Amino acid sequence: MRIVLGGNCGSSSRIGYDVAKRLNLPFYRVEKRKFRDTEMLVRLPVEKIAPSGKSKKELEGMDVIYVQSTAPRQSEHLLELFLTVENIKSRQARSLTLVVPYLAHARQDKEFSPGETISNKVIGKILKDLGVDKLITVDVHFHREVGNYCFEGIDSYNATATEALAKYVREKIGVDSPKIIIPDFGHKPIVEFITPILGDDVEFGKKVRTGETNVNIAFPEGRLKGRPAVIFDDMISGGITAIKTAQNLKQRGAGKIILAVTHTLYINGARHKLLDAEIDRIVATDTIRKEDSVVKIAPVIADAIIESGF
Ligand code: R5P
């Protein structure tokens, strides 16, 4: 028997419910309670999942898909995830496929200056140690390729929202054959998901980050003569990458500017800054639920579960 569990970070349960519906599986929400000292208690609704299950073995023989994003407050949502994973595995589930629509700490994937912890490695090790069998990520920062990969020894699959974002831009906003700008050349693998929908006029920036709030990006030259432009990126944090890209597009004479992005953290009023920078429209998913979350990630995840063979 296969079941879907949803956690308590943002739209995790909504995403889990929609995934369950698409795959025709039962859905249950993980219960979470916070104590006055801010510590938390996590509980699986075992009486609903397995009314006649043996104590401590309620998930025996079950294949569990657990959906939990780790948006701000990242540490709290990660802890909820760890506690829940341990709970699922200790109740004898046959397998656990963890779906993390937004995976926190994915950007700290190397030692940028001496002495730093490589955070994403630590998260992977914890997940592996807790017994996660399969992992599904979405446009995860440390692995740009789409498809199966190995994360700290866990069989993983990275899905992309870029195809769904491109479809929204074309079908709902009516933008056709725009200039497509990807500020970071490292995101090249997403191109094949965008060009069949929006055309193949793609430019890359060469981005060098010199600090949390500083980036230098070198863009190609060439006048845009009022053409619409669509910026694609995996995430918006403080917005500096997209703002610099939009400013360059305006200087080159772009018309309407659309920002298509998978994860919106929107730190320090980033959304207002983006709109002030003459970005006309932001199209984002609900991996982190915000004002611009118009593209649902559940269908992408349901497809990834089928595609990955998990
Ligand atoms: C970085 O390489 C990512 O792809 C994003 O471009 C970046 O994390 C966005 O951060 P910010 O919005 O602060 O520029």
PDB file of C-alpha atoms and ligand atoms in Angstrom:
ATOM      1  CA  MET A   1       0.000   0.000   0.000  1.00  0.00           C
ATOM      2  CA  ARG A   2       1.213   3.487  -0.910  1.00  0.00           C
ATOM      3  CA  ILE A   3       0.261   6.606   1.033  1.00  0.00           C
ATOM      4  CA  VAL A   4       1.121  10.319   0.934  1.00  0.00           C
ATOM      5  CA  LEU A   5       1.877  12.396   4.016  1.00  0.00           C
ATOM      6  CA  GLY A   6       2.041  16.194   4.034  1.00  0.00           C
ATOM      7  CA  GLY A   7       4.004  18.392   6.431  1.00  0.00           C
ATOM      8  CA  ASN A   8       3.305  21.805   7.862  1.00  0.00           C
ATOM      9  CA  CYS A   9       5.611  24.137   5.944  1.00  0.00           C
ATOM     10  CA  GLY A  10       3.606  26.542   3.748  1.00  0.00           C
ATOM     11  CA  SER A  11       1.703  24.654   1.084  1.00  0.00           C
ATOM     12  CA  SER A  12       3.376  21.278   1.764  1.00  0.00           C
ATOM     13  CA  SER A  13       0.128  19.608   2.772  1.00  0.00           C
ATOM     14  CA  ARG A  14      -1.770  21.165  -0.122  1.00  0.00           C
ATOM     15  CA  ILE A  15       0.947  19.934  -2.501  1.00  0.00           C
ATOM     16  CA  GLY A  16       0.877  16.473  -0.860  1.00  0.00           C
ATOM     17  CA  TYR A  17      -2.914  16.335  -1.127  1.00  0.00           C
ATOM     18  CA  ASP A  18      -2.821  17.272  -4.821  1.00  0.00           C
ATOM     19  CA  VAL A  19      -0.044  14.750  -5.520  1.00  0.00           C
ATOM     20  CA  ALA A  20      -2.080  12.051  -3.754  1.00  0.00           C
ATOM     21  CA  LYS A  21      -5.147  12.948  -5.811  1.00  0.00           C
ATOM     22  CA  ARG A  22      -3.212  12.778  -9.064  1.00  0.00           C
ATOM     23  CA  LEU A  23      -1.720   9.403  -8.159  1.00  0.00           C
ATOM     24  CA  ASN A  24      -4.970   8.145  -6.644  1.00  0.00           C
ATOM     25  CA  LEU A  25      -3.447   7.518  -3.213  1.00  0.00           C
ATOM     26  CA  PRO A  26      -4.687   8.228   0.317  1.00  0.00           C
ATOM     27  CA  PHE A  27      -3.416  11.434   1.959  1.00  0.00           C
ATOM     28  CA  TYR A  28      -2.783  12.242   5.625  1.00  0.00           C
ATOM     29  CA  ARG A  29      -1.467  15.376   7.265  1.00  0.00           C
ATOM     30  CA  VAL A  30       1.354  15.161   9.785  1.00  0.00           C
ATOM     31  CA  GLU A  31       0.285  16.739  13.072  1.00  0.00           C
ATOM     32  CA  LYS A  32       2.568  19.285  14.673  1.00  0.00           C
ATOM     33  CA  ARG A  33       2.267  21.071  17.975  1.00  0.00           C
ATOM     34  CA  LYS A  34       4.516  23.740  19.389  1.00  0.00           C
ATOM     35  CA  PHE A  35       5.288  24.060  23.069  1.00  0.00           C
ATOM     36  CA  ARG A  36       5.598  27.368  24.886  1.00  0.00           C
ATOM     37  CA  ASP A  37       9.386  27.122  24.801  1.00  0.00           C
ATOM     38  CA  THR A  38       9.125  26.790  20.940  1.00  0.00           C
ATOM     39  CA  GLU A  39      10.108  23.115  20.888  1.00  0.00           C
ATOM     40  CA  MET A  40       7.838  20.972  18.731  1.00  0.00           C
ATOM     41  CA  LEU A  41       6.026  17.677  18.801  1.00  0.00           C
ATOM     42  CA  VAL A  42       5.297  15.763  15.609  1.00  0.00           C
ATOM     43  CA  ARG A  43       2.679  13.024  15.398  1.00  0.00           C
ATOM     44  CA  LEU A  44       1.469  10.733  12.642  1.00  0.00           C
ATOM     45  CA  PRO A  45      -2.307  10.141  12.633  1.00  0.00           C
ATOM     46  CA  VAL A  46      -1.733   6.385  12.984  1.00  0.00           C
ATOM     47  CA  GLU A  47      -5.338   5.709  14.029  1.00  0.00           C
ATOM     48  CA  LYS A  48      -6.459   6.954  10.598  1.00  0.00           C
ATOM     49  CA  ILE A  49      -3.617   5.458   8.550  1.00  0.00           C
ATOM     50  CA  ALA A  50      -3.771   1.988  10.081  1.00  0.00           C
ATOM     51  CA  PRO A  51      -6.797   1.643  12.423  1.00  0.00           C
ATOM     52  CA  SER A  52      -5.888  -1.924  13.297  1.00  0.00           C
ATOM     53  CA  GLY A  53      -2.106  -1.596  12.939  1.00  0.00           C
ATOM     54  CA  LYS A  54       0.206  -2.993  15.595  1.00  0.00           C
ATOM     55  CA  SER A  55       1.715  -0.431  17.942  1.00  0.00           C
ATOM     56  CA  LYS A  56       5.041   0.929  16.621  1.00  0.00           C
ATOM     57  CA  LYS A  57       4.486  -1.047  13.399  1.00  0.00           C
ATOM     58  CA  GLU A  58       1.581   0.945  11.997  1.00  0.00           C
ATOM     59  CA  LEU A  59       3.305   1.600   8.646  1.00  0.00           C
ATOM     60  CA  GLU A  60       4.567  -1.959   8.213  1.00  0.00           C
ATOM     61  CA  GLY A  61       4.785  -2.842   4.512  1.00  0.00           C
ATOM     62  CA  MET A  62       3.726   0.636   3.370  1.00  0.00           C
ATOM     63  CA  ASP A  63       5.481   2.769   0.780  1.00  0.00           C
ATOM     64  CA  VAL A  64       5.306   6.320   2.088  1.00  0.00           C
ATOM     65  CA  ILE A  65       5.665   9.527   0.086  1.00  0.00           C
ATOM     66  CA  TYR A  66       6.248  12.425   2.478  1.00  0.00           C
ATOM     67  CA  VAL A  67       6.045  16.016   1.193  1.00  0.00           C
ATOM     68  CA  GLN A  68       7.667  18.747   3.258  1.00  0.00           C
ATOM     69  CA  SER A  69       9.131  22.017   1.998  1.00  0.00           C
ATOM     70  CA  THR A  70      11.770  23.821   4.069  1.00  0.00           C
ATOM     71  CA  ALA A  71      11.024  27.476   3.406  1.00  0.00           C
ATOM     72  CA  PRO A  72      11.650  30.175   6.030  1.00  0.00           C
ATOM     73  CA  ARG A  73      11.669  29.413   8.975  1.00  0.00           C
ATOM     74  CA  GLN A  74      14.095  26.892   7.487  1.00  0.00           C
ATOM     75  CA  SER A  75      15.539  25.445  10.693  1.00  0.00           C
ATOM     76  CA  GLU A  76      12.108  24.793  12.177  1.00  0.00           C
ATOM     77  CA  HIS A  77      10.830  23.148   9.010  1.00  0.00           C
ATOM     78  CA  LEU A  78      13.962  21.049   8.666  1.00  0.00           C
ATOM     79  CA  LEU A  79      13.591  19.844  12.239  1.00  0.00           C
ATOM     80  CA  GLU A  80       9.949  18.946  11.566  1.00  0.00           C
ATOM     81  CA  LEU A  81      11.150  17.017   8.528  1.00  0.00           C
ATOM     82  CA  PHE A  82      13.843  15.123  10.457  1.00  0.00           C
ATOM     83  CA  LEU A  83      11.454  14.226  13.297  1.00  0.00           C
ATOM     84  CA  THR A  84       8.821  13.029  10.825  1.00  0.00           C
ATOM     85  CA  VAL A  85      11.240  10.965   8.742  1.00  0.00           C
ATOM     86  CA  GLU A  86      12.470   9.186  11.850  1.00  0.00           C
ATOM     87  CA  ASN A  87       8.879   8.554  12.928  1.00  0.00           C
ATOM     88  CA  ILE A  88       7.911   7.083   9.537  1.00  0.00           C
ATOM     89  CA  LYS A  89      10.954   4.829   9.375  1.00  0.00           C
ATOM     90  CA  SER A  90      10.654   3.635  12.965  1.00  0.00           C
ATOM     91  CA  ARG A  91       7.081   2.457  12.277  1.00  0.00           C
ATOM     92  CA  GLN A  92       8.436  -0.070   9.800  1.00  0.00           C
ATOM     93  CA  ALA A  93       7.477   1.630   6.536  1.00  0.00           C
ATOM     94  CA  ARG A  94       8.764  -0.452   3.644  1.00  0.00           C
ATOM     95  CA  SER A  95      10.099   2.598   1.841  1.00  0.00           C
ATOM     96  CA  LEU A  96      10.180   6.354   2.213  1.00  0.00           C
ATOM     97  CA  THR A  97      10.251   8.753  -0.716  1.00  0.00           C
ATOM     98  CA  LEU A  98      10.898  12.225   0.624  1.00  0.00           C
ATOM     99  CA  VAL A  99       9.688  15.123  -1.526  1.00  0.00           C
ATOM    100  CA  VAL A 100      11.220  18.488  -0.633  1.00  0.00           C
ATOM    101  CA  PRO A 101       9.791  21.142  -2.990  1.00  0.00           C
ATOM    102  CA  TYR A 102      12.196  23.791  -1.629  1.00  0.00           C
ATOM    103  CA  LEU A 103      15.345  22.426  -0.020  1.00  0.00           C
ATOM    104  CA  ALA A 104      16.962  24.878   2.380  1.00  0.00           C
ATOM    105  CA  HIS A 105      20.739  25.305   2.606  1.00  0.00           C
ATOM    106  CA  ALA A 106      21.129  24.077  -0.988  1.00  0.00           C
ATOM    107  CA  ARG A 107      23.244  27.114  -1.888  1.00  0.00           C
ATOM    108  CA  GLN A 108      25.974  26.346   0.658  1.00  0.00           C
ATOM    109  CA  ASP A 109      27.306  23.545  -1.524  1.00  0.00           C
ATOM    110  CA  LYS A 110      30.996  24.335  -1.146  1.00  0.00           C
ATOM    111  CA  GLU A 111      33.449  26.072   1.137  1.00  0.00           C
ATOM    112  CA  PHE A 112      33.248  29.616  -0.242  1.00  0.00           C
ATOM    113  CA  SER A 113      35.826  30.806   2.275  1.00  0.00           C
ATOM    114  CA  PRO A 114      38.095  28.667   4.456  1.00  0.00           C
ATOM    115  CA  GLY A 115      36.520  27.207   7.588  1.00  0.00           C
ATOM    116  CA  GLU A 116      32.909  27.138   6.424  1.00  0.00           C
ATOM    117  CA  THR A 117      30.594  24.145   6.843  1.00  0.00           C
ATOM    118  CA  ILE A 118      29.247  22.699   3.601  1.00  0.00           C
ATOM    119  CA  SER A 119      25.656  22.765   4.824  1.00  0.00           C
ATOM    120  CA  ASN A 120      23.960  20.866   2.026  1.00  0.00           C
ATOM    121  CA  LYS A 121      26.281  17.890   2.617  1.00  0.00           C
ATOM    122  CA  VAL A 122      25.274  17.798   6.275  1.00  0.00           C
ATOM    123  CA  ILE A 123      21.565  17.865   5.423  1.00  0.00           C
ATOM    124  CA  GLY A 124      22.113  15.003   2.960  1.00  0.00           C
ATOM    125  CA  LYS A 125      24.017  12.964   5.528  1.00  0.00           C
ATOM    126  CA  ILE A 126      21.268  13.403   8.117  1.00  0.00           C
ATOM    127  CA  LEU A 127      18.610  12.332   5.602  1.00  0.00           C
ATOM    128  CA  LYS A 128      20.655   9.297   4.632  1.00  0.00           C
ATOM    129  CA  ASP A 129      21.291   8.354   8.272  1.00  0.00           C
ATOM    130  CA  LEU A 130      17.595   8.692   9.083  1.00  0.00           C
ATOM    131  CA  GLY A 131      16.823   6.183   6.349  1.00  0.00           C
ATOM    132  CA  VAL A 132      15.377   8.225   3.477  1.00  0.00           C
ATOM    133  CA  ASP A 133      15.265   5.803   0.541  1.00  0.00           C
ATOM    134  CA  LYS A 134      14.475   8.209  -2.309  1.00  0.00           C
ATOM    135  CA  LEU A 135      14.521  11.977  -2.538  1.00  0.00           C
ATOM    136  CA  ILE A 136      12.734  14.305  -4.952  1.00  0.00           C
ATOM    137  CA  THR A 137      13.915  17.901  -5.259  1.00  0.00           C
ATOM    138  CA  VAL A 138      12.728  20.710  -7.531  1.00  0.00           C
ATOM    139  CA  ASP A 139      15.204  22.987  -9.333  1.00  0.00           C
ATOM    140  CA  VAL A 140      17.591  22.383  -6.469  1.00  0.00           C
ATOM    141  CA  HIS A 141      20.492  24.774  -6.423  1.00  0.00           C
ATOM    142  CA  PHE A 142      23.385  22.321  -6.054  1.00  0.00           C
ATOM    143  CA  HIS A 143      22.314  20.049  -8.898  1.00  0.00           C
ATOM    144  CA  ARG A 144      21.176  21.809 -12.060  1.00  0.00           C
ATOM    145  CA  GLU A 145      20.581  18.731 -14.207  1.00  0.00           C
ATOM    146  CA  VAL A 146      17.046  17.395 -14.395  1.00  0.00           C
ATOM    147  CA  GLY A 147      16.501  13.701 -13.720  1.00  0.00           C
ATOM    148  CA  ASN A 148      18.001  11.024 -11.495  1.00  0.00           C
ATOM    149  CA  TYR A 149      21.097  11.766  -9.416  1.00  0.00           C
ATOM    150  CA  CYS A 150      22.747  10.675  -6.193  1.00  0.00           C
ATOM    151  CA  PHE A 151      22.732  12.987  -3.170  1.00  0.00           C
ATOM    152  CA  GLU A 152      24.971  11.813  -0.323  1.00  0.00           C
ATOM    153  CA  GLY A 153      24.201   8.211  -1.225  1.00  0.00           C
ATOM    154  CA  ILE A 154      20.435   8.737  -1.609  1.00  0.00           C
ATOM    155  CA  ASP A 155      18.765   7.871  -4.934  1.00  0.00           C
ATOM    156  CA  SER A 156      17.405  11.274  -5.936  1.00  0.00           C
ATOM    157  CA  TYR A 157      15.511  12.940  -8.759  1.00  0.00           C
ATOM    158  CA  ASN A 158      15.598  16.646  -9.545  1.00  0.00           C
ATOM    159  CA  ALA A 159      12.425  17.904 -11.221  1.00  0.00           C
ATOM    160  CA  THR A 160      12.111  21.241 -12.953  1.00  0.00           C
ATOM    161  CA  ALA A 161       9.296  23.759 -12.855  1.00  0.00           C
ATOM    162  CA  THR A 162      10.671  25.684 -15.821  1.00  0.00           C
ATOM    163  CA  GLU A 163       8.468  23.958 -18.389  1.00  0.00           C
ATOM    164  CA  ALA A 164       5.333  24.756 -16.359  1.00  0.00           C
ATOM    165  CA  LEU A 165       6.533  28.353 -15.847  1.00  0.00           C
ATOM    166  CA  ALA A 166       7.169  28.770 -19.575  1.00  0.00           C
ATOM    167  CA  LYS A 167       3.698  27.416 -20.382  1.00  0.00           C
ATOM    168  CA  TYR A 168       2.136  29.907 -17.981  1.00  0.00           C
ATOM    169  CA  VAL A 169       4.048  32.781 -19.570  1.00  0.00           C
ATOM    170  CA  ARG A 170       2.903  31.785 -23.021  1.00  0.00           C
ATOM    171  CA  GLU A 171      -0.663  30.690 -22.345  1.00  0.00           C
ATOM    172  CA  LYS A 172      -1.763  32.991 -19.519  1.00  0.00           C
ATOM    173  CA  ILE A 173       0.301  36.118 -20.189  1.00  0.00           C
ATOM    174  CA  GLY A 174       0.332  35.707 -23.939  1.00  0.00           C
ATOM    175  CA  VAL A 175       4.065  36.217 -24.424  1.00  0.00           C
ATOM    176  CA  ASP A 176       5.335  34.451 -27.507  1.00  0.00           C
ATOM    177  CA  SER A 177       8.923  34.220 -28.847  1.00  0.00           C
ATOM    178  CA  PRO A 178      10.492  36.567 -26.285  1.00  0.00           C
ATOM    179  CA  LYS A 179      14.159  37.115 -25.591  1.00  0.00           C
ATOM    180  CA  ILE A 180      14.930  34.564 -22.868  1.00  0.00           C
ATOM    181  CA  ILE A 181      17.573  35.597 -20.353  1.00  0.00           C
ATOM    182  CA  ILE A 182      19.216  33.222 -17.900  1.00  0.00           C
ATOM    183  CA  PRO A 183      21.504  35.280 -15.649  1.00  0.00           C
ATOM    184  CA  ASP A 184      23.653  32.357 -14.611  1.00  0.00           C
ATOM    185  CA  PHE A 185      25.256  30.119 -17.239  1.00  0.00           C
ATOM    186  CA  GLY A 186      25.193  27.286 -14.679  1.00  0.00           C
ATOM    187  CA  HIS A 187      21.456  26.951 -15.326  1.00  0.00           C
ATOM    188  CA  LYS A 188      22.011  25.829 -18.920  1.00  0.00           C
ATOM    189  CA  PRO A 189      20.304  22.419 -18.374  1.00  0.00           C
ATOM    190  CA  ILE A 190      16.884  24.103 -18.058  1.00  0.00           C
ATOM    191  CA  VAL A 191      17.025  25.475 -21.598  1.00  0.00           C
ATOM    192  CA  GLU A 192      15.659  22.326 -23.210  1.00  0.00           C
ATOM    193  CA  PHE A 193      12.498  22.633 -21.096  1.00  0.00           C
ATOM    194  CA  ILE A 194      11.849  26.243 -22.077  1.00  0.00           C
ATOM    195  CA  THR A 195      12.689  26.541 -25.757  1.00  0.00           C
ATOM    196  CA  PRO A 196       9.991  24.193 -27.126  1.00  0.00           C
ATOM    197  CA  ILE A 197       7.437  26.544 -25.553  1.00  0.00           C
ATOM    198  CA  LEU A 198       8.926  30.037 -25.795  1.00  0.00           C
ATOM    199  CA  GLY A 199      11.354  29.728 -28.707  1.00  0.00           C
ATOM    200  CA  ASP A 200      15.107  29.398 -28.799  1.00  0.00           C
ATOM    201  CA  ASP A 201      16.334  32.995 -28.556  1.00  0.00           C
ATOM    202  CA  VAL A 202      18.246  32.429 -25.317  1.00  0.00           C
ATOM    203  CA  GLU A 203      21.007  34.532 -23.748  1.00  0.00           C
ATOM    204  CA  PHE A 204      23.116  33.762 -20.688  1.00  0.00           C
ATOM    205  CA  GLY A 205      24.755  36.066 -18.225  1.00  0.00           C
ATOM    206  CA  LYS A 206      28.105  35.381 -16.617  1.00  0.00           C
ATOM    207  CA  LYS A 207      27.462  35.851 -12.948  1.00  0.00           C
ATOM    208  CA  VAL A 208      30.024  36.195 -10.203  1.00  0.00           C
ATOM    209  CA  ARG A 209      28.718  36.555  -6.669  1.00  0.00           C
ATOM    210  CA  THR A 210      31.002  38.619  -4.481  1.00  0.00           C
ATOM    211  CA  GLY A 211      28.828  38.553  -1.345  1.00  0.00           C
ATOM    212  CA  GLU A 212      25.317  37.831  -0.122  1.00  0.00           C
ATOM    213  CA  THR A 213      24.030  41.097  -1.544  1.00  0.00           C
ATOM    214  CA  ASN A 214      26.541  41.668  -4.349  1.00  0.00           C
ATOM    215  CA  VAL A 215      26.714  40.085  -7.757  1.00  0.00           C
ATOM    216  CA  ASN A 216      28.444  41.086 -10.960  1.00  0.00           C
ATOM    217  CA  ILE A 217      26.816  39.851 -14.128  1.00  0.00           C
ATOM    218  CA  ALA A 218      28.207  40.287 -17.619  1.00  0.00           C
ATOM    219  CA  PHE A 219      25.446  40.259 -20.265  1.00  0.00           C
ATOM    220  CA  PRO A 220      25.602  40.001 -24.032  1.00  0.00           C
ATOM    221  CA  GLU A 221      25.083  43.247 -25.920  1.00  0.00           C
ATOM    222  CA  GLY A 222      22.461  43.956 -28.579  1.00  0.00           C
ATOM    223  CA  ARG A 223      19.373  46.159 -28.760  1.00  0.00           C
ATOM    224  CA  LEU A 224      16.032  44.576 -27.953  1.00  0.00           C
ATOM    225  CA  LYS A 225      13.839  47.203 -29.694  1.00  0.00           C
ATOM    226  CA  GLY A 226      10.773  46.773 -27.495  1.00  0.00           C
ATOM    227  CA  ARG A 227      10.794  42.969 -27.521  1.00  0.00           C
ATOM    228  CA  PRO A 228       9.391  41.204 -24.481  1.00  0.00           C
ATOM    229  CA  ALA A 229      11.935  39.430 -22.314  1.00  0.00           C
ATOM    230  CA  VAL A 230      11.612  36.593 -19.835  1.00  0.00           C
ATOM    231  CA  ILE A 231      14.180  36.093 -17.073  1.00  0.00           C
ATOM    232  CA  PHE A 232      14.468  32.518 -15.719  1.00  0.00           C
ATOM    233  CA  ASP A 233      16.128  31.742 -12.394  1.00  0.00           C
ATOM    234  CA  ASP A 234      15.841  29.001  -9.776  1.00  0.00           C
ATOM    235  CA  MET A 235      15.167  31.367  -6.904  1.00  0.00           C
ATOM    236  CA  ILE A 236      14.768  34.915  -5.712  1.00  0.00           C
ATOM    237  CA  SER A 237      16.350  35.689  -2.386  1.00  0.00           C
ATOM    238  CA  GLY A 238      17.150  39.398  -2.017  1.00  0.00           C
ATOM    239  CA  GLY A 239      16.386  39.931  -5.700  1.00  0.00           C
ATOM    240  CA  ILE A 240      19.751  41.419  -6.705  1.00  0.00           C
ATOM    241  CA  THR A 241      20.329  38.954  -9.568  1.00  0.00           C
ATOM    242  CA  ALA A 242      16.945  39.604 -11.185  1.00  0.00           C
ATOM    243  CA  ILE A 243      17.130  43.372 -10.582  1.00  0.00           C
ATOM    244  CA  LYS A 244      20.513  43.672 -12.304  1.00  0.00           C
ATOM    245  CA  THR A 245      19.229  41.539 -15.164  1.00  0.00           C
ATOM    246  CA  ALA A 246      16.071  43.664 -15.558  1.00  0.00           C
ATOM    247  CA  GLN A 247      18.120  46.882 -15.506  1.00  0.00           C
ATOM    248  CA  ASN A 248      20.332  45.567 -18.274  1.00  0.00           C
ATOM    249  CA  LEU A 249      17.288  44.545 -20.330  1.00  0.00           C
ATOM    250  CA  LYS A 250      15.722  48.002 -19.974  1.00  0.00           C
ATOM    251  CA  GLN A 251      18.967  49.708 -20.965  1.00  0.00           C
ATOM    252  CA  ARG A 252      19.004  47.565 -24.080  1.00  0.00           C
ATOM    253  CA  GLY A 253      15.441  48.606 -24.941  1.00  0.00           C
ATOM    254  CA  ALA A 254      13.383  45.607 -23.846  1.00  0.00           C
ATOM    255  CA  GLY A 255       9.598  45.931 -23.737  1.00  0.00           C
ATOM    256  CA  LYS A 256       7.630  43.956 -21.164  1.00  0.00           C
ATOM    257  CA  ILE A 257       9.841  42.067 -18.664  1.00  0.00           C
ATOM    258  CA  ILE A 258       8.597  38.884 -17.030  1.00  0.00           C
ATOM    259  CA  LEU A 259      10.455  37.079 -14.252  1.00  0.00           C
ATOM    260  CA  ALA A 260       9.838  33.311 -14.159  1.00  0.00           C
ATOM    261  CA  VAL A 261      11.198  31.702 -11.010  1.00  0.00           C
ATOM    262  CA  THR A 262      10.703  28.465  -9.129  1.00  0.00           C
ATOM    263  CA  HIS A 263      11.326  29.487  -5.498  1.00  0.00           C
ATOM    264  CA  THR A 264      10.477  32.916  -4.066  1.00  0.00           C
ATOM    265  CA  LEU A 265      12.112  33.634  -0.729  1.00  0.00           C
ATOM    266  CA  TYR A 266      11.622  37.430  -1.082  1.00  0.00           C
ATOM    267  CA  ILE A 267      14.066  38.543   1.607  1.00  0.00           C
ATOM    268  CA  ASN A 268      14.042  42.178   2.777  1.00  0.00           C
ATOM    269  CA  GLY A 269      11.218  43.457   0.585  1.00  0.00           C
ATOM    270  CA  ALA A 270      12.663  41.859  -2.545  1.00  0.00           C
ATOM    271  CA  ARG A 271       9.273  41.704  -4.297  1.00  0.00           C
ATOM    272  CA  HIS A 272       8.795  45.481  -4.178  1.00  0.00           C
ATOM    273  CA  LYS A 273      12.353  46.050  -5.310  1.00  0.00           C
ATOM    274  CA  LEU A 274      11.786  43.749  -8.292  1.00  0.00           C
ATOM    275  CA  LEU A 275       8.604  45.536  -9.315  1.00  0.00           C
ATOM    276  CA  ASP A 276      10.355  48.905  -8.850  1.00  0.00           C
ATOM    277  CA  ALA A 277      13.091  47.643 -11.177  1.00  0.00           C
ATOM    278  CA  GLU A 278      10.484  47.572 -13.944  1.00  0.00           C
ATOM    279  CA  ILE A 279       9.778  43.879 -13.874  1.00  0.00           C
ATOM    280  CA  ASP A 280       6.195  43.851 -15.107  1.00  0.00           C
ATOM    281  CA  ARG A 281       5.172  40.455 -13.880  1.00  0.00           C
ATOM    282  CA  ILE A 282       6.546  37.703 -11.636  1.00  0.00           C
ATOM    283  CA  VAL A 283       5.481  34.129 -12.281  1.00  0.00           C
ATOM    284  CA  ALA A 284       6.451  31.665  -9.549  1.00  0.00           C
ATOM    285  CA  THR A 285       5.485  28.269  -8.149  1.00  0.00           C
ATOM    286  CA  ASP A 286       4.080  27.379  -4.728  1.00  0.00           C
ATOM    287  CA  THR A 287       7.168  25.501  -3.477  1.00  0.00           C
ATOM    288  CA  ILE A 288       7.238  28.547  -1.190  1.00  0.00           C
ATOM    289  CA  ARG A 289       3.778  30.106  -1.059  1.00  0.00           C
ATOM    290  CA  LYS A 290       3.839  33.834  -1.926  1.00  0.00           C
ATOM    291  CA  GLU A 291       1.784  36.431  -3.835  1.00  0.00           C
ATOM    292  CA  ASP A 292       3.174  35.283  -7.182  1.00  0.00           C
ATOM    293  CA  SER A 293       2.712  31.507  -6.694  1.00  0.00           C
ATOM    294  CA  VAL A 294       0.499  31.045  -9.747  1.00  0.00           C
ATOM    295  CA  VAL A 295       2.024  27.789 -10.976  1.00  0.00           C
ATOM    296  CA  LYS A 296       1.195  24.703  -8.922  1.00  0.00           C
ATOM    297  CA  ILE A 297       4.121  22.391  -8.328  1.00  0.00           C
ATOM    298  CA  ALA A 298       2.032  19.282  -7.486  1.00  0.00           C
ATOM    299  CA  PRO A 299       1.604  18.130 -11.127  1.00  0.00           C
ATOM    300  CA  VAL A 300       5.375  18.505 -11.662  1.00  0.00           C
ATOM    301  CA  ILE A 301       6.047  16.389  -8.567  1.00  0.00           C
ATOM    302  CA  ALA A 302       3.470  13.743  -9.486  1.00  0.00           C
ATOM    303  CA  ASP A 303       5.102  13.453 -12.916  1.00  0.00           C
ATOM    304  CA  ALA A 304       8.544  13.239 -11.258  1.00  0.00           C
ATOM    305  CA  ILE A 305       7.400  10.359  -9.062  1.00  0.00           C
ATOM    306  CA  ILE A 306       6.261   8.474 -12.160  1.00  0.00           C
ATOM    307  CA  GLU A 307       9.250   9.499 -14.304  1.00  0.00           C
ATOM    308  CA  SER A 308      11.862   8.647 -11.677  1.00  0.00           C
ATOM    309  CA  GLY A 309      10.493   5.175 -11.127  1.00  0.00           C
ATOM    310  CA  PHE A 310      10.378   5.889  -7.359  1.00  0.00           C
TER     311      PHE A 310
HETATM  312  C1  R5P B   1      22.251  31.883  -7.462  1.00  0.00           C
HETATM  313  O1  R5P B   1      23.177  31.430  -8.073  1.00  0.00           O
HETATM  314  C2  R5P B   1      20.814  31.547  -7.718  1.00  0.00           C
HETATM  315  O2  R5P B   1      20.658  30.901  -8.932  1.00  0.00           O
HETATM  316  C3  R5P B   1      19.942  32.768  -7.639  1.00  0.00           C
HETATM  317  O3  R5P B   1      20.223  33.598  -8.739  1.00  0.00           O
HETATM  318  C4  R5P B   1      20.227  33.518  -6.385  1.00  0.00           C
HETATM  319  O4  R5P B   1      20.252  32.680  -5.275  1.00  0.00           O
HETATM  320  C5  R5P B   1      19.215  34.602  -6.187  1.00  0.00           C
HETATM  321  O5  R5P B   1      19.606  35.365  -5.094  1.00  0.00           O
HETATM  322  P1  R5P B   1      19.304  36.921  -5.102  1.00  0.00           P
HETATM  323  O6  R5P B   1      17.835  37.074  -5.381  1.00  0.00           O
HETATM  324  O7  R5P B   1      19.671  37.379  -3.734  1.00  0.00           O
HETATM  325  O8  R5P B   1      20.162  37.518  -6.163  1.00  0.00           O
END
